[in-house]
Coordinates of C-alpha atoms in Angstrom, one line a residue:
Chain A
X1 CA -53.8 -6.4 48.4
X2 CA -50.4 -6.6 50.1
X3 CA -48.8 -8.7 47.3
X4 CA -49.7 -6.1 44.6
X5 CA -48.5 -3.4 46.9
X6 CA -45.2 -5.2 47.4
X7 CA -44.8 -5.6 43.7
X8 CA -45.5 -1.9 43.1
X9 CA -42.9 -1.1 45.7
X10 CA -40.3 -3.4 44.0
X11 CA -41.0 -1.7 40.7
X12 CA -40.6 1.7 42.2
X13 CA -37.3 0.6 43.8
X14 CA -36.1 -0.8 40.4
X15 CA -37.0 2.5 38.7
X16 CA -35.1 4.5 41.2
X17 CA -32.1 2.2 40.9
X18 CA -32.2 2.4 37.1
X19 CA -32.1 6.2 37.3
X20 CA -28.4 5.8 38.0
X21 CA -27.7 4.2 34.6
X22 CA -26.9 6.9 32.2
X23 CA -27.0 7.1 28.4
X24 CA -23.3 7.7 27.8
X25 CA -23.8 10.1 24.9
X26 CA -26.6 12.3 26.3
X27 CA -25.4 12.0 29.9
X28 CA -29.0 11.7 31.3
X29 CA -30.5 8.7 33.1
X30 CA -32.1 6.0 30.9
X31 CA -35.3 6.3 32.8
X32 CA -35.5 10.0 32.3
X33 CA -34.6 9.4 28.6
X34 CA -37.7 7.2 28.3
X35 CA -35.7 4.1 27.3
X36 CA -37.4 1.9 29.9
X37 CA -40.8 1.0 28.4
X38 CA -42.2 -1.5 31.0
X39 CA -41.2 -2.9 34.3
X40 CA -43.2 -5.9 35.6
X41 CA -42.6 -7.8 38.8
X42 CA -44.0 -11.2 39.7
X43 CA -44.8 -12.4 43.2
X44 CA -41.7 -14.6 43.4
X45 CA -39.4 -11.6 42.7
X46 CA -39.0 -12.3 39.0
X47 CA -38.9 -9.1 37.0
X48 CA -39.5 -8.4 33.3
X49 CA -38.1 -5.2 31.9
X50 CA -38.9 -4.0 28.3
X51 CA -36.5 -1.4 27.1
X52 CA -35.1 0.2 24.0
X53 CA -32.1 2.3 22.8
X54 CA -32.1 5.7 21.1
X55 CA -30.9 4.0 17.9
X56 CA -31.4 0.5 16.7
X57 CA -28.0 -1.1 16.3
X58 CA -26.3 1.3 18.8
X59 CA -23.0 -0.3 19.8
X60 CA -23.9 0.4 23.5
X61 CA -27.0 -1.8 23.3
X62 CA -25.6 -4.9 24.9
X63 CA -23.9 -2.8 27.6
X64 CA -27.1 -0.9 28.4
X65 CA -29.2 -4.1 28.6
X66 CA -26.5 -5.8 30.8
X67 CA -26.4 -2.7 33.1
X68 CA -30.2 -2.8 33.4
X69 CA -30.1 -6.5 34.3
X70 CA -27.3 -5.9 36.9
X71 CA -28.9 -2.8 38.4
X72 CA -32.4 -4.3 38.7
X73 CA -30.9 -7.5 40.1
X74 CA -29.3 -5.6 42.9
X75 CA -32.7 -4.5 44.2
X76 CA -33.8 -6.2 47.4
X77 CA -36.6 -8.6 46.7
X78 CA -35.6 -9.3 43.1
X79 CA -34.7 -12.9 42.3
X80 CA -34.5 -13.0 38.5
X81 CA -34.4 -10.3 35.8
X82 CA -35.4 -10.8 32.2
X83 CA -34.5 -7.8 29.9
X84 CA -36.3 -7.6 26.6
X85 CA -35.2 -5.2 23.9
X86 CA -37.8 -3.8 21.6
X87 CA -38.0 -1.2 18.9
X88 CA -41.7 -1.2 18.7
X89 CA -42.4 1.6 19.1
X90 CA -39.0 3.1 18.1
X91 CA -37.7 5.6 20.6
X92 CA -38.0 9.3 19.6
X93 CA -36.9 12.4 21.4
X94 CA -40.4 13.3 22.5
X95 CA -40.2 10.4 24.9
X96 CA -37.6 12.2 27.0
X97 CA -38.7 13.9 30.2
X98 CA -38.6 17.7 29.7
Chain B
X1 CA -30.0 -9.2 21.1
X2 CA -29.4 -6.8 18.2
X3 CA -26.2 -5.5 19.7
X4 CA -23.2 -4.3 17.7
X5 CA -19.7 -4.9 19.0
X6 CA -16.8 -2.5 18.9
X7 CA -14.8 -2.8 15.7
X8 CA -11.4 -4.2 16.8
X9 CA -9.2 -2.6 14.2
X10 CA -10.9 0.8 13.7
X11 CA -8.5 2.6 16.1
X12 CA -5.5 1.2 14.2
X13 CA -7.1 2.5 10.9
X14 CA -7.4 5.9 12.6
X15 CA -3.8 6.0 13.9
X16 CA -2.4 5.1 10.4
X17 CA -4.7 7.7 8.8
X18 CA -3.5 10.5 11.1
X19 CA 0.1 9.6 10.5
X20 CA -0.5 9.9 6.7
X21 CA -2.3 13.2 7.2
X22 CA 0.6 14.6 9.3
X23 CA 3.2 13.2 6.8
X24 CA 1.3 14.8 3.9
X25 CA 1.1 18.2 5.6
X26 CA 4.7 18.1 6.7
X27 CA 5.9 17.2 3.2
X28 CA 3.9 20.1 1.7
X29 CA 5.1 22.5 4.3
X30 CA 8.7 21.5 3.6
X31 CA 8.2 22.5 -0.1
X32 CA 7.8 18.9 -1.5
X33 CA 5.2 18.5 -4.2
X34 CA 2.5 21.1 -5.3
X35 CA 2.8 24.1 -5.4
X36 CA 6.6 23.9 -5.8
X37 CA 6.1 21.6 -8.8
X38 CA 3.0 21.1 -11.1
X39 CA 0.1 19.2 -9.7
X40 CA 0.6 16.3 -12.2
X41 CA 4.3 15.9 -11.2
X42 CA 5.2 12.6 -9.4
X43 CA 6.1 14.5 -6.2
X44 CA 2.6 16.0 -6.1
X45 CA 1.1 12.6 -6.8
X46 CA 2.9 11.3 -3.7
X47 CA 1.2 13.9 -1.5
X48 CA -2.2 13.6 -3.3
X49 CA -2.3 9.8 -2.7
X50 CA -0.9 10.0 0.8
X51 CA -3.9 12.3 1.6
X52 CA -6.5 10.6 -0.5
X53 CA -5.7 6.9 0.3
X54 CA -3.6 7.1 3.4
X55 CA -5.6 9.7 5.3
X56 CA -9.1 9.8 3.9
X57 CA -9.2 6.2 2.6
X58 CA -8.1 4.7 5.9
X59 CA -10.3 7.1 7.9
X60 CA -13.4 6.2 5.9
X61 CA -12.6 2.5 5.9
X62 CA -12.1 2.4 9.7
X63 CA -15.2 4.4 10.3
X64 CA -17.3 2.2 8.0
X65 CA -16.2 -0.9 9.8
X66 CA -17.6 0.5 13.1
X67 CA -20.6 2.3 11.6
X68 CA -22.0 0.0 8.9
X69 CA -23.1 -2.6 11.6
X70 CA -25.0 0.2 13.3
X71 CA -26.8 1.0 10.0
X72 CA -27.7 -2.7 9.5
X73 CA -28.3 -3.6 13.2
X74 CA -26.2 -6.7 12.8
X75 CA -22.6 -7.8 13.2
X76 CA -20.1 -6.9 10.5
X77 CA -19.9 -9.4 7.6
X78 CA -16.4 -11.2 7.6
X79 CA -14.9 -9.1 10.4
X80 CA -11.7 -11.2 10.1
X81 CA -11.0 -9.2 6.9
X82 CA -10.6 -5.9 8.8
X83 CA -6.9 -6.4 9.5
X84 CA -5.9 -7.8 6.1
X85 CA -7.7 -4.9 4.5
X86 CA -5.8 -2.4 6.7
X87 CA -2.5 -4.1 5.8
X88 CA -3.3 -4.3 2.1
X89 CA -4.2 -0.6 2.0
X90 CA -1.0 0.4 3.7
X91 CA 1.1 -2.0 1.6
X92 CA -0.6 -0.9 -1.6
X93 CA -0.1 2.7 -0.7
X94 CA 3.6 2.2 0.1
X95 CA 4.1 0.5 -3.3
X96 CA 2.3 3.3 -5.1
X97 CA 4.3 6.0 -3.4
X98 CA 7.5 4.1 -4.0
X99 CA 6.6 4.1 -7.7
X100 CA 5.8 7.8 -7.8
X101 CA 9.1 8.5 -5.9
X102 CA 10.8 6.4 -8.6
X103 CA 9.2 8.5 -11.4
X104 CA 10.5 11.6 -9.6
X105 CA 14.1 10.1 -9.5
X106 CA 14.1 10.2 -5.7
X107 CA 14.2 6.4 -5.4
X108 CA 15.4 3.8 -8.0
X109 CA 12.5 3.3 -10.4
X110 CA 11.1 -0.3 -10.4
X111 CA 8.4 -0.6 -13.1
X112 CA 6.4 -3.2 -11.2
X113 CA 5.8 -1.2 -8.0
X114 CA 3.0 1.0 -9.5
X115 CA 0.8 -1.7 -11.0
X116 CA 1.5 -4.1 -8.1
X117 CA 0.4 -1.3 -5.7
X118 CA -2.7 -0.8 -7.9
X119 CA -3.6 -4.5 -7.7
X120 CA -3.0 -4.6 -3.9
X121 CA -5.1 -1.5 -3.4
X122 CA -7.9 -2.9 -5.6
X123 CA -8.0 -6.0 -3.5
X124 CA -8.0 -3.9 -0.3
X125 CA -11.0 -1.8 -1.4
X126 CA -12.8 -4.9 -2.8
X127 CA -12.4 -6.5 0.6
X128 CA -13.8 -3.4 2.3
X129 CA -16.8 -3.4 -0.1
X130 CA -17.4 -7.1 0.6
X131 CA -17.7 -6.3 4.3
X132 CA -19.8 -3.2 3.8
X133 CA -22.2 -4.5 1.2
X134 CA -22.4 -8.0 2.8
X135 CA -23.5 -6.4 6.1
X136 CA -26.0 -3.9 4.5
X137 CA -27.8 -6.4 2.3
X138 CA -28.9 -8.6 5.1
X139 CA -31.2 -5.8 6.4
X140 CA -33.4 -5.0 3.5
X141 CA -35.1 -2.7 2.7
X142 CA -32.1 -0.5 3.1
X143 CA -32.5 2.6 5.2
X144 CA -31.7 5.9 3.5
X145 CA -28.2 6.2 5.0
X146 CA -27.5 2.6 4.1
X147 CA -28.4 3.3 0.5
X148 CA -25.9 6.2 0.3
X149 CA -23.2 4.0 1.8
X150 CA -24.0 1.2 -0.7
X151 CA -24.0 3.6 -3.6
X152 CA -20.6 4.9 -2.6
X153 CA -19.1 1.4 -3.0
X154 CA -19.5 1.5 -6.8
X155 CA -17.3 4.5 -7.3
X156 CA -14.8 3.1 -4.8
X157 CA -14.3 0.0 -6.9
X158 CA -14.3 2.3 -10.0
X159 CA -11.6 4.6 -8.7
X160 CA -9.4 1.6 -7.6
X161 CA -9.7 -0.1 -11.0
X162 CA -9.1 3.2 -12.8
X163 CA -6.0 3.9 -10.7
X164 CA -4.8 0.4 -11.6
X165 CA -5.3 1.1 -15.3
X166 CA -3.4 4.4 -14.9
X167 CA -0.4 2.6 -13.5
X168 CA 0.2 0.5 -16.6
X169 CA 1.2 3.3 -19.0
X170 CA 2.7 5.3 -16.2
X171 CA 5.1 2.5 -15.4
X172 CA 5.9 2.0 -19.1
X173 CA 4.4 -1.5 -19.2
X174 CA 2.2 -0.6 -22.0
X175 CA 1.8 2.1 -24.7
X176 CA -1.8 1.1 -25.4
X177 CA -3.3 4.3 -26.9
X178 CA -6.6 3.9 -24.9
X179 CA -4.8 3.7 -21.6
X180 CA -2.4 6.5 -22.5
X181 CA -5.3 8.8 -23.3
X182 CA -7.1 7.7 -20.2
X183 CA -4.1 8.9 -18.1
X184 CA -3.9 12.1 -20.0
X185 CA -7.6 12.9 -20.0
X186 CA -9.4 11.2 -17.1
X187 CA -7.4 12.1 -14.0
X188 CA -10.1 14.6 -13.0
X189 CA -12.8 11.9 -13.3
X190 CA -10.5 9.6 -11.2
X191 CA -10.4 12.3 -8.5
X192 CA -14.2 12.8 -8.8
X193 CA -14.9 9.1 -8.3
X194 CA -12.8 9.0 -5.1
X195 CA -13.5 12.3 -3.4
X196 CA -17.1 12.8 -4.5
X197 CA -18.4 9.4 -5.6
X198 CA -17.1 7.4 -2.7
X199 CA -16.2 9.7 0.2
X200 CA -18.8 12.5 -0.2
X201 CA -21.7 10.1 -0.9
X202 CA -20.7 8.0 2.0
X203 CA -20.2 11.0 4.3
X204 CA -23.6 12.4 3.3
X205 CA -25.3 9.1 4.1
X206 CA -23.6 8.5 7.4
X207 CA -24.2 12.1 8.5
X208 CA -27.9 11.7 8.0
X209 CA -27.8 9.1 10.8
X210 CA -25.0 10.6 12.9
X211 CA -26.4 14.1 13.0
X212 CA -29.9 13.0 14.0
X213 CA -28.4 10.7 16.6
X214 CA -26.1 13.4 18.2
X215 CA -28.7 16.2 17.9
X216 CA -31.7 14.0 19.0
X217 CA -33.5 15.1 15.9
X218 CA -36.3 13.0 14.4
X219 CA -35.1 10.7 11.7
X220 CA -37.1 11.3 8.6
X221 CA -36.7 10.4 4.9
X222 CA -37.0 13.8 3.3
X223 CA -37.8 14.3 -0.4
X224 CA -34.7 16.4 -0.5
X225 CA -32.5 13.5 0.7
X226 CA -34.0 11.2 -1.9
X227 CA -33.5 13.7 -4.6
X228 CA -29.8 14.3 -3.5
X229 CA -29.3 10.5 -3.8
X230 CA -30.7 10.3 -7.3
X231 CA -28.8 13.4 -8.4
X232 CA -25.6 11.7 -7.2
X233 CA -26.5 8.6 -9.2
X234 CA -26.9 10.8 -12.3
X235 CA -23.6 12.6 -11.6
X236 CA -21.8 9.3 -11.4
X237 CA -23.4 8.2 -14.7
X238 CA -22.0 11.4 -16.3
X239 CA -18.5 10.6 -14.9
X240 CA -18.7 7.1 -16.2
X241 CA -19.5 8.5 -19.7
X242 CA -16.6 10.9 -19.4
X243 CA -14.2 8.1 -18.5
X244 CA -15.3 5.7 -21.3
X245 CA -15.1 8.3 -24.0
X246 CA -11.9 10.0 -22.7
X247 CA -10.0 6.8 -23.3
X248 CA -11.5 6.4 -26.7
X249 CA -10.2 9.8 -27.7
X250 CA -13.7 11.1 -28.3
X251 CA -14.1 12.7 -24.9
X252 CA -15.7 16.0 -24.4
X253 CA -15.3 18.4 -21.5
X254 CA -19.0 18.7 -20.7
X255 CA -19.7 15.3 -19.0
X256 CA -17.5 16.2 -16.0
X257 CA -18.8 19.7 -15.8
X258 CA -22.3 18.3 -15.8
X259 CA -21.3 15.8 -13.1
X260 CA -20.0 18.7 -11.0
X261 CA -23.1 20.8 -11.6
X262 CA -25.4 17.9 -10.7
X263 CA -23.3 16.9 -7.7
X264 CA -23.3 20.6 -6.6
X265 CA -27.1 20.6 -6.7
X266 CA -27.2 17.4 -4.6
X267 CA -24.9 19.1 -2.1
X268 CA -27.2 22.1 -1.8
X269 CA -30.1 19.8 -1.1
X270 CA -28.0 18.0 1.5
X271 CA -27.2 21.3 3.1
X272 CA -30.9 22.1 3.3
X273 CA -31.4 18.7 5.1
X274 CA -28.6 19.4 7.5
X275 CA -30.2 22.8 8.3
X276 CA -33.6 21.0 8.9
X277 CA -32.0 18.3 11.2
X278 CA -30.3 21.1 13.1
X279 CA -33.5 23.1 13.4
X280 CA -35.6 20.2 14.6
X281 CA -33.1 19.0 17.2
X282 CA -34.2 18.2 20.7
X283 CA -30.8 18.6 22.2
X284 CA -30.1 22.3 22.5
X285 CA -26.5 22.1 23.5
X286 CA -24.4 21.6 20.4
X287 CA -21.1 19.8 20.8
X288 CA -17.8 20.4 19.0
X289 CA -18.1 17.4 16.7
X290 CA -21.4 18.8 15.3
X291 CA -20.1 22.4 15.1
X292 CA -17.0 21.3 13.2
X293 CA -19.3 19.2 10.9
X294 CA -21.4 22.2 10.2
X295 CA -18.3 24.3 9.3
X296 CA -17.2 21.4 7.0
X297 CA -20.6 21.4 5.3
X298 CA -20.3 25.2 4.8
X299 CA -16.9 24.7 3.2
X300 CA -18.4 22.0 0.9
X301 CA -21.1 24.4 -0.2
X302 CA -18.5 27.2 -0.7
X303 CA -16.4 25.0 -2.9
X304 CA -19.3 24.3 -5.2
X305 CA -20.3 28.0 -5.2
X306 CA -16.7 28.9 -6.1
X307 CA -16.9 26.4 -9.0
X308 CA -20.2 27.9 -10.2
X309 CA -18.7 31.4 -10.0
X310 CA -15.5 30.3 -11.9
X311 CA -17.6 28.8 -14.7
X312 CA -19.6 32.1 -14.9
X313 CA -16.4 34.3 -15.1
X314 CA -14.6 31.7 -17.2
X315 CA -11.5 31.0 -15.1
X316 CA -12.2 27.3 -14.1
X317 CA -8.7 26.3 -15.1
X318 CA -7.2 28.6 -12.5
X319 CA -9.7 27.7 -9.8
X320 CA -9.8 23.9 -10.1
X321 CA -6.9 23.3 -7.7
X322 CA -8.0 25.8 -4.9
X323 CA -11.5 24.3 -5.2
X324 CA -10.3 20.8 -5.0
X325 CA -8.1 21.8 -2.0
X326 CA -11.0 23.4 -0.2
X327 CA -13.1 20.3 -0.9
X328 CA -10.5 17.9 0.4
X329 CA -9.2 19.8 3.4
X330 CA -12.3 22.0 4.3
X331 CA -15.0 19.5 3.7
X332 CA -13.7 15.9 3.9
X333 CA -10.8 16.5 6.3
X334 CA -12.7 19.0 8.4
X335 CA -15.6 16.5 8.7
X336 CA -13.3 13.6 9.3
X337 CA -11.4 15.4 12.2
X338 CA -14.7 16.5 13.7
X339 CA -16.2 13.0 13.7
X340 CA -12.9 11.5 14.9
X341 CA -13.1 13.8 17.9
X342 CA -16.4 12.1 18.8
X343 CA -15.9 8.5 17.6
X344 CA -12.6 8.1 19.4
X345 CA -14.1 9.2 22.7
X346 CA -17.3 7.2 22.1
X347 CA -15.5 4.0 21.2
X348 CA -13.1 4.4 24.1
X349 CA -16.0 4.9 26.5
X350 CA -17.6 1.7 25.2
X351 CA -14.4 -0.2 25.4
X352 CA -13.6 0.7 29.0
X353 CA -16.8 1.9 30.7
X354 CA -19.4 -0.2 28.8
X355 CA -18.6 -3.4 30.7
X356 CA -19.0 -1.6 34.1
X357 CA -22.1 0.4 33.3
X358 CA -24.7 0.0 36.0
X359 CA -22.2 -1.3 38.5
X360 CA -20.0 1.7 39.2
X361 CA -20.2 5.5 38.5
X362 CA -19.2 6.2 34.9
X363 CA -18.4 9.4 33.1
X364 CA -20.3 10.8 30.0
X365 CA -18.6 10.4 26.7
X366 CA -18.1 14.2 26.8
X367 CA -16.1 13.8 30.0
X368 CA -13.3 12.0 28.0
X369 CA -12.5 15.2 26.0
X370 CA -11.6 18.8 26.7
X371 CA -14.0 20.7 24.4
X372 CA -12.6 24.2 25.2
X373 CA -9.0 23.2 24.3
X374 CA -10.0 21.2 21.2
X375 CA -12.2 24.1 19.9
X376 CA -9.0 26.2 19.7
X377 CA -7.4 23.5 17.5
X378 CA -10.4 23.3 15.3
X379 CA -10.5 27.0 14.9
X380 CA -6.8 27.0 14.0
X381 CA -7.4 24.2 11.5
X382 CA -10.4 25.7 9.7
X383 CA -8.8 29.2 9.8
X384 CA -5.6 27.9 8.2
X385 CA -7.5 25.9 5.6
X386 CA -9.4 29.0 4.6
X387 CA -6.2 31.1 4.3
X388 CA -4.5 28.3 2.4
X389 CA -7.4 28.3 -0.1
X390 CA -7.1 32.0 -0.6
X391 CA -3.3 31.7 -0.9
X392 CA -3.8 29.2 -3.7
X393 CA -6.4 31.4 -5.5
X394 CA -3.9 34.3 -5.4
X395 CA -1.0 32.1 -6.2
X396 CA 1.2 32.9 -3.2
X397 CA 2.9 29.5 -2.5
X398 CA 5.0 30.8 0.4
X399 CA 1.9 31.8 2.4
X400 CA 0.4 28.5 1.4
X401 CA 3.3 26.6 2.9
X402 CA 3.3 28.7 6.1
X403 CA -0.4 28.1 6.8
X404 CA 0.2 24.4 6.1
X405 CA 2.5 24.5 9.1
X406 CA -0.4 25.9 11.1
X407 CA -2.7 23.1 9.8
X408 CA -0.1 20.6 10.8
X409 CA 0.1 22.0 14.3
X410 CA -3.7 21.9 14.6
X411 CA -3.8 18.2 13.4
X412 CA -1.0 17.2 15.8
X413 CA -2.7 19.0 18.7
X414 CA -6.0 17.2 17.8
X415 CA -4.1 13.9 17.6
X416 CA -2.8 14.7 21.2
X417 CA -6.5 15.3 22.3
X418 CA -7.5 11.9 20.8
X419 CA -4.6 10.2 22.7
X420 CA -5.7 11.9 25.9
X421 CA -9.2 10.5 25.3
X422 CA -7.8 7.0 24.7
X423 CA -5.8 7.3 27.9
X424 CA -8.8 8.4 29.9
X425 CA -6.6 11.2 31.1
X426 CA -9.5 13.7 31.5
X427 CA -12.2 11.7 33.2
X428 CA -13.3 13.0 36.6
X429 CA -11.4 11.3 39.5
X430 CA -14.6 9.7 40.8
X431 CA -15.0 7.7 37.6
X432 CA -11.4 6.7 37.1
X433 CA -10.9 3.0 36.4
X434 CA -8.6 1.2 38.8
X435 CA -6.6 -0.5 36.1
X436 CA -4.1 1.0 33.7
X437 CA -5.3 -1.0 30.8
X438 CA -6.3 2.1 28.9
X439 CA -2.7 3.0 28.5
X440 CA -1.7 -0.2 26.9
X441 CA -4.4 -0.2 24.3
X442 CA -3.8 3.1 22.5
X443 CA -4.5 2.0 19.0
X444 CA -4.3 -1.8 19.0
X445 CA -7.2 -4.1 20.1
X446 CA -7.2 -6.2 23.2
X447 CA -6.0 -9.7 22.4
X448 CA -7.6 -11.3 25.5
X449 CA -10.9 -11.8 23.5
X450 CA -12.8 -9.2 25.5
X451 CA -13.4 -6.5 22.9

C-alpha cells in the first residue's frame, strides 16, 4: 500500500510542521494543545484539516486557521489545504497533552 | 468562519480612559475636590465624574466593543458607531465637567452645559447599548456571561437618564419638586446604578469567561452564578423602587440598604465561583492579570464586609465614602488595570503577529510585557489604595492625598508598561518585526484597511 503509506507520511509531516504554530496566550503548540482534531490527505496532495480554538469567537481564530493553512501548504507533497473549523466537540483543557 | 476581528477604536478608548484616571488622581493629590470639600460639592463632582465616566466608563465601553463579539461569536453590530460613541462620551463628559466647574465658580457658569452634557452622554451610552445588545441577541440562547452583560445595559441607560434629570434642577432650568427631591435623595441610587448595576454586573459576567479562558478552567454554568444573576436583578429592582419614591418625597432608606445587602450576597456567591474557577484550573502558572483580578475581587468582598459591619455598629454614614472609594479604586479600577495589562498585550499581539503566525517565529503574548516590573506597580497601586481607604476611615486627608500620589505613580508606571507592550519593545530579538509600524499605531487604528 505505497499510496496509503505516502499519505500517512504527509500527514505526519504536516503534524510536525503545525507543531511550530503556537497558541499565543498559552505559548504551547496548537497540536500539543489538542486544537487539531483531524488531518486527512488525499492521493493528489489535497489535505483536509479539522481544527478548533480554545474559545468560540476567539479573536485569534482567523489568524490560527490562516496559519494552519499556510503551514500545511508549505509541506512537500501538499497541493491544496482545506481548513474546517469546528466546535463539535468543544475544546476543553483535558484535550491538552500533559 | 466564526472569527472576530480586532476592535479598531478600543485602544483609543483605553488611552482616553487612562488620561482621565491620571487627571482625576492628580487633581485629588493637588487638593482639588473631596476630601478638601464635601463630597457633594461641585469640585468633588468633577473628580467623581472624571473617574466614573472618563476612566471607568470609557474603559468598560472600549473593553465591551472587543469582548462582546467574543461572547456572541460574531462581528460587532454597527461597528461604525464605535468612534462616534467615543467622541460623544468625551464631549458629553467635557460639557458636564464644564458645568460643574461653573457651579464651583471656577469657570463662567452656562446653564445649558449640564443638561446638554447629559443629553450627549445619554446618546453615547444608548449607542453603546445598541452595539452590545444588537450583537448579543443574534446568538440566542444567551450564554451566562452574555446574560450578565445584557443585564448591565439596563442600569447603564438608567444611570444616564437619571444623570440627565439631575442636570435640570442643578442648572436652574427647573424647580420641579420631583426633580429637586430626586437630586437631594437619589444620588446614592445613581451611583449604585452606575458602579454596581452596570460596571460590576458587566465585570462579573465578563470575568466568568475571561478567568476560565486564561486559567484553562472548565466553563460551567454553576447554580451559584445563576443565583448571583437573579440576586442582582432583585437588587436593581430595589434601587428602581428607591429612585421612583425618592422623587415623590415618600422615599425610605431601606430599599437602597436592601439593594446593597442583596448585591453583597450576589458578590459573595461570585467570589465562591471565582475560587472554584481558580481551583479547577488546568494552567498552573498564574499570570499577573489574574493575580491582580483576584486582589480586586478580595477588595470587592472587603468593601461589602465593611458595609455589613458598619450597619451592625451603626456608623454607615461615616463609612459610606471609604467603602465607595474601596469599591471604585480597589475593585473596579484594580480589576480594570489588571485586565488592561492583558488586553493591551493580547490585542497588540493579534494586530502585529496574528497576520504572520505560521510563517515566521512569533512571541507569546506574555513576551510583550515585563511581569516582574509590572508586579511592583500593581503592588504599589493596591497598597496605596488600601492605605487611602484606611486614611478615609480615620479622616486623615493629608495622608489620603499623599497616597493618592503613590497611586498616580503606579498608574503612570503601568501606562508606561502598556506603551512598551504597544511598541513591541520587550519582545525577544528573534521575533522582532522588521517594520516600525508598531510605533506609529500607539492608540489609533490603522487606516490602511488592514485591521
